[in-house]
């Protein structure tokens, strides 16, 4: 075990999640932004669909209450109410979910493949949401919709698997279905299908192979995630600026900084406010030397 304990943000989904730490991915960017504030935990499974996700929910996101019911009456269980409360405290503060791209691939003639019918996909999204919300009162959930794909790049990269068809139109249909379920359940959702296509030449700028994000595509995902977190009426707030910093700058473990911390923090706040006013720009990892201390600033 490593301490101190921090809030956990879990990224749960298929390859868009699994690859989010590579190629300047959005998961790595989030880990950088939330350094000393929250742990970004990766649970990505390339090639998976929502059907497979539902099958393993209890393994990836276990609940003590489920274990107790399996073992018998909760009152007779060796687990006390204190244990249950401790378990709830260890549940993730935020889960970001992405499934749908593989589901949207057209059905294969053999009946095999990752395709999931739209009606089943909708029910699977509901099941995932219900399970995650039941983990604890503090657990928040954000769904990412299916991003757009480049039909031309897919044909070029998957010419030997042309029978596994994924189109931008099918992604739109599954994206809208995810958004509709989230509206019905009062859940946060990010429309990556629309946001990505706002960029000029998005097919080549935002995607590497017609499906997965380039560094520029990842910046769009991060910008949208931070926007939703910032605008959410969550208590406590999970936006990086609102979360406490582990061993903050005025900590006694940082000799020589305490006397200058008030000035440095005031300047840092002012600069961060200035940075966040710049429209349509995501600045990650910009550094500024103030009073001999290197400070890092990220866009909101």
mmCIF file of N, CA and C in Angstrom, residues 154-205:
data_model
loop_
_atom_site.group_PDB
_atom_site.id
_atom_site.type_symbol
_atom_site.label_atom_id
_atom_site.label_comp_id
_atom_site.label_asym_id
_atom_site.label_seq_id
_atom_site.Cartn_x
_atom_site.Cartn_y
_atom_site.Cartn_z
ATOM 1 N N UNK A 154 -9.749 4.092 -42.325
ATOM 2 C CA UNK A 154 -10.075 2.724 -41.920
ATOM 3 C C UNK A 154 -9.922 1.774 -43.097
ATOM 4 N N UNK A 155 -10.410 2.176 -44.250
ATOM 5 C CA UNK A 155 -10.267 1.318 -45.434
ATOM 6 C C UNK A 155 -8.799 1.089 -45.764
ATOM 7 N N UNK A 156 -7.964 2.108 -45.559
ATOM 8 C CA UNK A 156 -6.542 1.979 -45.864
ATOM 9 C C UNK A 156 -5.815 1.090 -44.859
ATOM 10 N N UNK A 157 -6.160 1.210 -43.571
ATOM 11 C CA UNK A 157 -5.461 0.466 -42.528
ATOM 12 C C UNK A 157 -5.991 -0.953 -42.353
ATOM 13 N N UNK A 158 -7.254 -1.167 -42.669
ATOM 14 C CA UNK A 158 -7.875 -2.471 -42.413
ATOM 15 C C UNK A 158 -8.313 -3.146 -43.700
ATOM 16 N N UNK A 159 -7.520 -2.981 -44.754
ATOM 17 C CA UNK A 159 -7.901 -3.551 -46.044
ATOM 18 C C UNK A 159 -8.001 -5.068 -45.993
ATOM 19 N N UNK A 160 -7.221 -5.696 -45.099
ATOM 20 C CA UNK A 160 -7.273 -7.147 -44.985
ATOM 21 C C UNK A 160 -8.403 -7.614 -44.077
ATOM 22 N N UNK A 161 -9.110 -6.664 -43.440
ATOM 23 C CA UNK A 161 -10.241 -7.019 -42.568
ATOM 24 C C UNK A 161 -11.446 -6.174 -42.947
ATOM 25 N N UNK A 162 -11.648 -6.033 -44.227
ATOM 26 C CA UNK A 162 -12.686 -5.137 -44.714
ATOM 27 C C UNK A 162 -14.081 -5.610 -44.329
ATOM 28 N N UNK A 163 -14.176 -6.892 -43.907
ATOM 29 C CA UNK A 163 -15.480 -7.388 -43.485
ATOM 30 C C UNK A 163 -15.852 -6.892 -42.086
ATOM 31 N N UNK A 164 -14.885 -6.311 -41.364
ATOM 32 C CA UNK A 164 -15.160 -5.728 -40.051
ATOM 33 C C UNK A 164 -15.386 -4.231 -40.253
ATOM 34 N N UNK A 165 -16.595 -3.857 -40.587
ATOM 35 C CA UNK A 165 -16.871 -2.503 -41.041
ATOM 36 C C UNK A 165 -17.291 -1.609 -39.874
ATOM 37 N N UNK A 166 -16.586 -0.499 -39.714
ATOM 38 C CA UNK A 166 -16.986 0.559 -38.791
ATOM 39 C C UNK A 166 -17.058 1.851 -39.601
ATOM 40 N N UNK A 167 -18.163 2.522 -39.534
ATOM 41 C CA UNK A 167 -18.337 3.753 -40.293
ATOM 42 C C UNK A 167 -18.606 4.919 -39.356
ATOM 43 N N UNK A 168 -18.363 6.107 -39.858
ATOM 44 C CA UNK A 168 -18.633 7.290 -39.049
ATOM 45 C C UNK A 168 -20.122 7.438 -38.766
ATOM 46 N N UNK A 169 -20.945 6.995 -39.694
ATOM 47 C CA UNK A 169 -22.392 7.067 -39.486
ATOM 48 C C UNK A 169 -22.834 6.132 -38.361
ATOM 49 N N UNK A 170 -22.284 4.930 -38.312
ATOM 50 C CA UNK A 170 -22.645 4.013 -37.226
ATOM 51 C C UNK A 170 -22.156 4.556 -35.883
ATOM 52 N N UNK A 171 -20.990 5.221 -35.890
ATOM 53 C CA UNK A 171 -20.502 5.846 -34.657
ATOM 54 C C UNK A 171 -21.453 6.941 -34.188
ATOM 55 N N UNK A 172 -21.992 7.699 -35.125
ATOM 56 C CA UNK A 172 -22.951 8.754 -34.769
ATOM 57 C C UNK A 172 -24.173 8.166 -34.078
ATOM 58 N N UNK A 173 -24.684 7.078 -34.609
ATOM 59 C CA UNK A 173 -25.886 6.459 -34.053
ATOM 60 C C UNK A 173 -25.644 5.992 -32.615
ATOM 61 N N UNK A 174 -24.515 5.341 -32.374
ATOM 62 C CA UNK A 174 -24.218 4.843 -31.029
ATOM 63 C C UNK A 174 -23.855 5.996 -30.088
ATOM 64 N N UNK A 175 -23.237 7.020 -30.631
ATOM 65 C CA UNK A 175 -22.930 8.202 -29.826
ATOM 66 C C UNK A 175 -24.207 8.865 -29.331
ATOM 67 N N UNK A 176 -25.161 9.058 -30.215
ATOM 68 C CA UNK A 176 -26.427 9.691 -29.832
ATOM 69 C C UNK A 176 -27.200 8.828 -28.846
ATOM 70 N N UNK A 177 -27.106 7.511 -28.998
ATOM 71 C CA UNK A 177 -27.784 6.616 -28.056
ATOM 72 C C UNK A 177 -27.200 6.757 -26.651
ATOM 73 N N UNK A 178 -25.884 6.848 -26.562
ATOM 74 C CA UNK A 178 -25.230 7.031 -25.264
ATOM 75 C C UNK A 178 -25.658 8.348 -24.626
ATOM 76 N N UNK A 179 -25.687 9.404 -25.411
ATOM 77 C CA UNK A 179 -26.112 10.709 -24.897
ATOM 78 C C UNK A 179 -27.544 10.668 -24.378
ATOM 79 N N UNK A 180 -28.413 9.972 -25.094
ATOM 80 C CA UNK A 180 -29.820 9.897 -24.695
ATOM 81 C C UNK A 180 -29.980 9.153 -23.368
ATOM 82 N N UNK A 181 -29.256 8.044 -23.204
ATOM 83 C CA UNK A 181 -29.324 7.306 -21.943
ATOM 84 C C UNK A 181 -28.837 8.185 -20.790
ATOM 85 N N UNK A 182 -27.754 8.905 -21.010
ATOM 86 C CA UNK A 182 -27.209 9.766 -19.954
ATOM 87 C C UNK A 182 -28.174 10.892 -19.602
ATOM 88 N N UNK A 183 -28.875 11.418 -20.589
ATOM 89 C CA UNK A 183 -29.887 12.441 -20.294
ATOM 90 C C UNK A 183 -31.000 11.858 -19.436
ATOM 91 N N UNK A 184 -31.448 10.655 -19.781
ATOM 92 C CA UNK A 184 -32.521 10.010 -19.027
ATOM 93 C C UNK A 184 -32.110 9.740 -17.582
ATOM 94 N N UNK A 185 -30.838 9.390 -17.376
ATOM 95 C CA UNK A 185 -30.358 9.010 -16.054
ATOM 96 C C UNK A 185 -29.687 10.167 -15.311
ATOM 97 N N UNK A 186 -29.725 11.349 -15.905
ATOM 98 C CA UNK A 186 -29.117 12.533 -15.293
ATOM 99 C C UNK A 186 -27.632 12.313 -15.020
ATOM 100 N N UNK A 187 -26.943 11.792 -16.027
ATOM 101 C CA UNK A 187 -25.512 11.539 -15.939
ATOM 102 C C UNK A 187 -24.758 12.493 -16.852
ATOM 103 N N UNK A 188 -23.512 12.749 -16.507
ATOM 104 C CA UNK A 188 -22.663 13.579 -17.347
ATOM 105 C C UNK A 188 -22.172 12.761 -18.540
ATOM 106 N N UNK A 189 -22.176 13.394 -19.705
ATOM 107 C CA UNK A 189 -21.689 12.737 -20.916
ATOM 108 C C UNK A 189 -20.968 13.755 -21.778
ATOM 109 N N UNK A 190 -19.980 13.286 -22.516
ATOM 110 C CA UNK A 190 -19.199 14.144 -23.404
ATOM 111 C C UNK A 190 -19.369 13.652 -24.827
ATOM 112 N N UNK A 191 -19.827 14.530 -25.685
ATOM 113 C CA UNK A 191 -20.092 14.202 -27.084
ATOM 114 C C UNK A 191 -18.803 14.348 -27.887
ATOM 115 N N UNK A 192 -17.965 13.322 -27.834
ATOM 116 C CA UNK A 192 -16.704 13.364 -28.568
ATOM 117 C C UNK A 192 -16.921 13.319 -30.074
ATOM 118 N N UNK A 193 -18.020 12.702 -30.512
ATOM 119 C CA UNK A 193 -18.293 12.613 -31.948
ATOM 120 C C UNK A 193 -18.421 14.010 -32.544
ATOM 121 N N UNK A 194 -19.113 14.892 -31.843
ATOM 122 C CA UNK A 194 -19.294 16.260 -32.335
ATOM 123 C C UNK A 194 -18.071 17.127 -32.066
ATOM 124 N N UNK A 195 -17.525 17.052 -30.855
ATOM 125 C CA UNK A 195 -16.409 17.928 -30.475
ATOM 126 C C UNK A 195 -15.199 17.728 -31.375
ATOM 127 N N UNK A 196 -14.907 16.484 -31.709
ATOM 128 C CA UNK A 196 -13.729 16.209 -32.538
ATOM 129 C C UNK A 196 -13.882 16.786 -33.935
ATOM 130 N N UNK A 197 -15.091 16.721 -34.474
ATOM 131 C CA UNK A 197 -15.303 17.166 -35.846
ATOM 132 C C UNK A 197 -15.390 18.686 -35.985
ATOM 133 N N UNK A 198 -15.251 19.404 -34.872
ATOM 134 C CA UNK A 198 -15.183 20.861 -34.941
ATOM 135 C C UNK A 198 -13.806 21.342 -35.397
ATOM 136 N N UNK A 199 -12.834 20.451 -35.390
ATOM 137 C CA UNK A 199 -11.463 20.801 -35.761
ATOM 138 C C UNK A 199 -11.281 20.660 -37.269
ATOM 139 N N UNK A 200 -10.633 21.636 -37.887
ATOM 140 C CA UNK A 200 -10.342 21.551 -39.318
ATOM 141 C C UNK A 200 -9.456 20.339 -39.596
ATOM 142 N N UNK A 201 -9.784 19.614 -40.657
ATOM 143 C CA UNK A 201 -9.011 18.426 -41.062
ATOM 144 C C UNK A 201 -8.896 17.416 -39.923
ATOM 145 N N UNK A 202 -10.000 17.232 -39.198
ATOM 146 C CA UNK A 202 -9.976 16.384 -38.011
ATOM 147 C C UNK A 202 -9.554 14.955 -38.305
ATOM 148 N N UNK A 203 -9.844 14.460 -39.505
ATOM 149 C CA UNK A 203 -9.511 13.065 -39.822
ATOM 150 C C UNK A 203 -8.014 12.792 -39.698
ATOM 151 N N UNK A 204 -7.198 13.752 -40.119
ATOM 152 C CA UNK A 204 -5.746 13.567 -40.056
ATOM 153 C C UNK A 204 -5.126 14.235 -38.835
ATOM 154 N N UNK A 205 -5.741 15.306 -38.345
ATOM 155 C CA UNK A 205 -5.189 16.037 -37.203
ATOM 156 C C UNK A 205 -5.468 15.315 -35.887
#
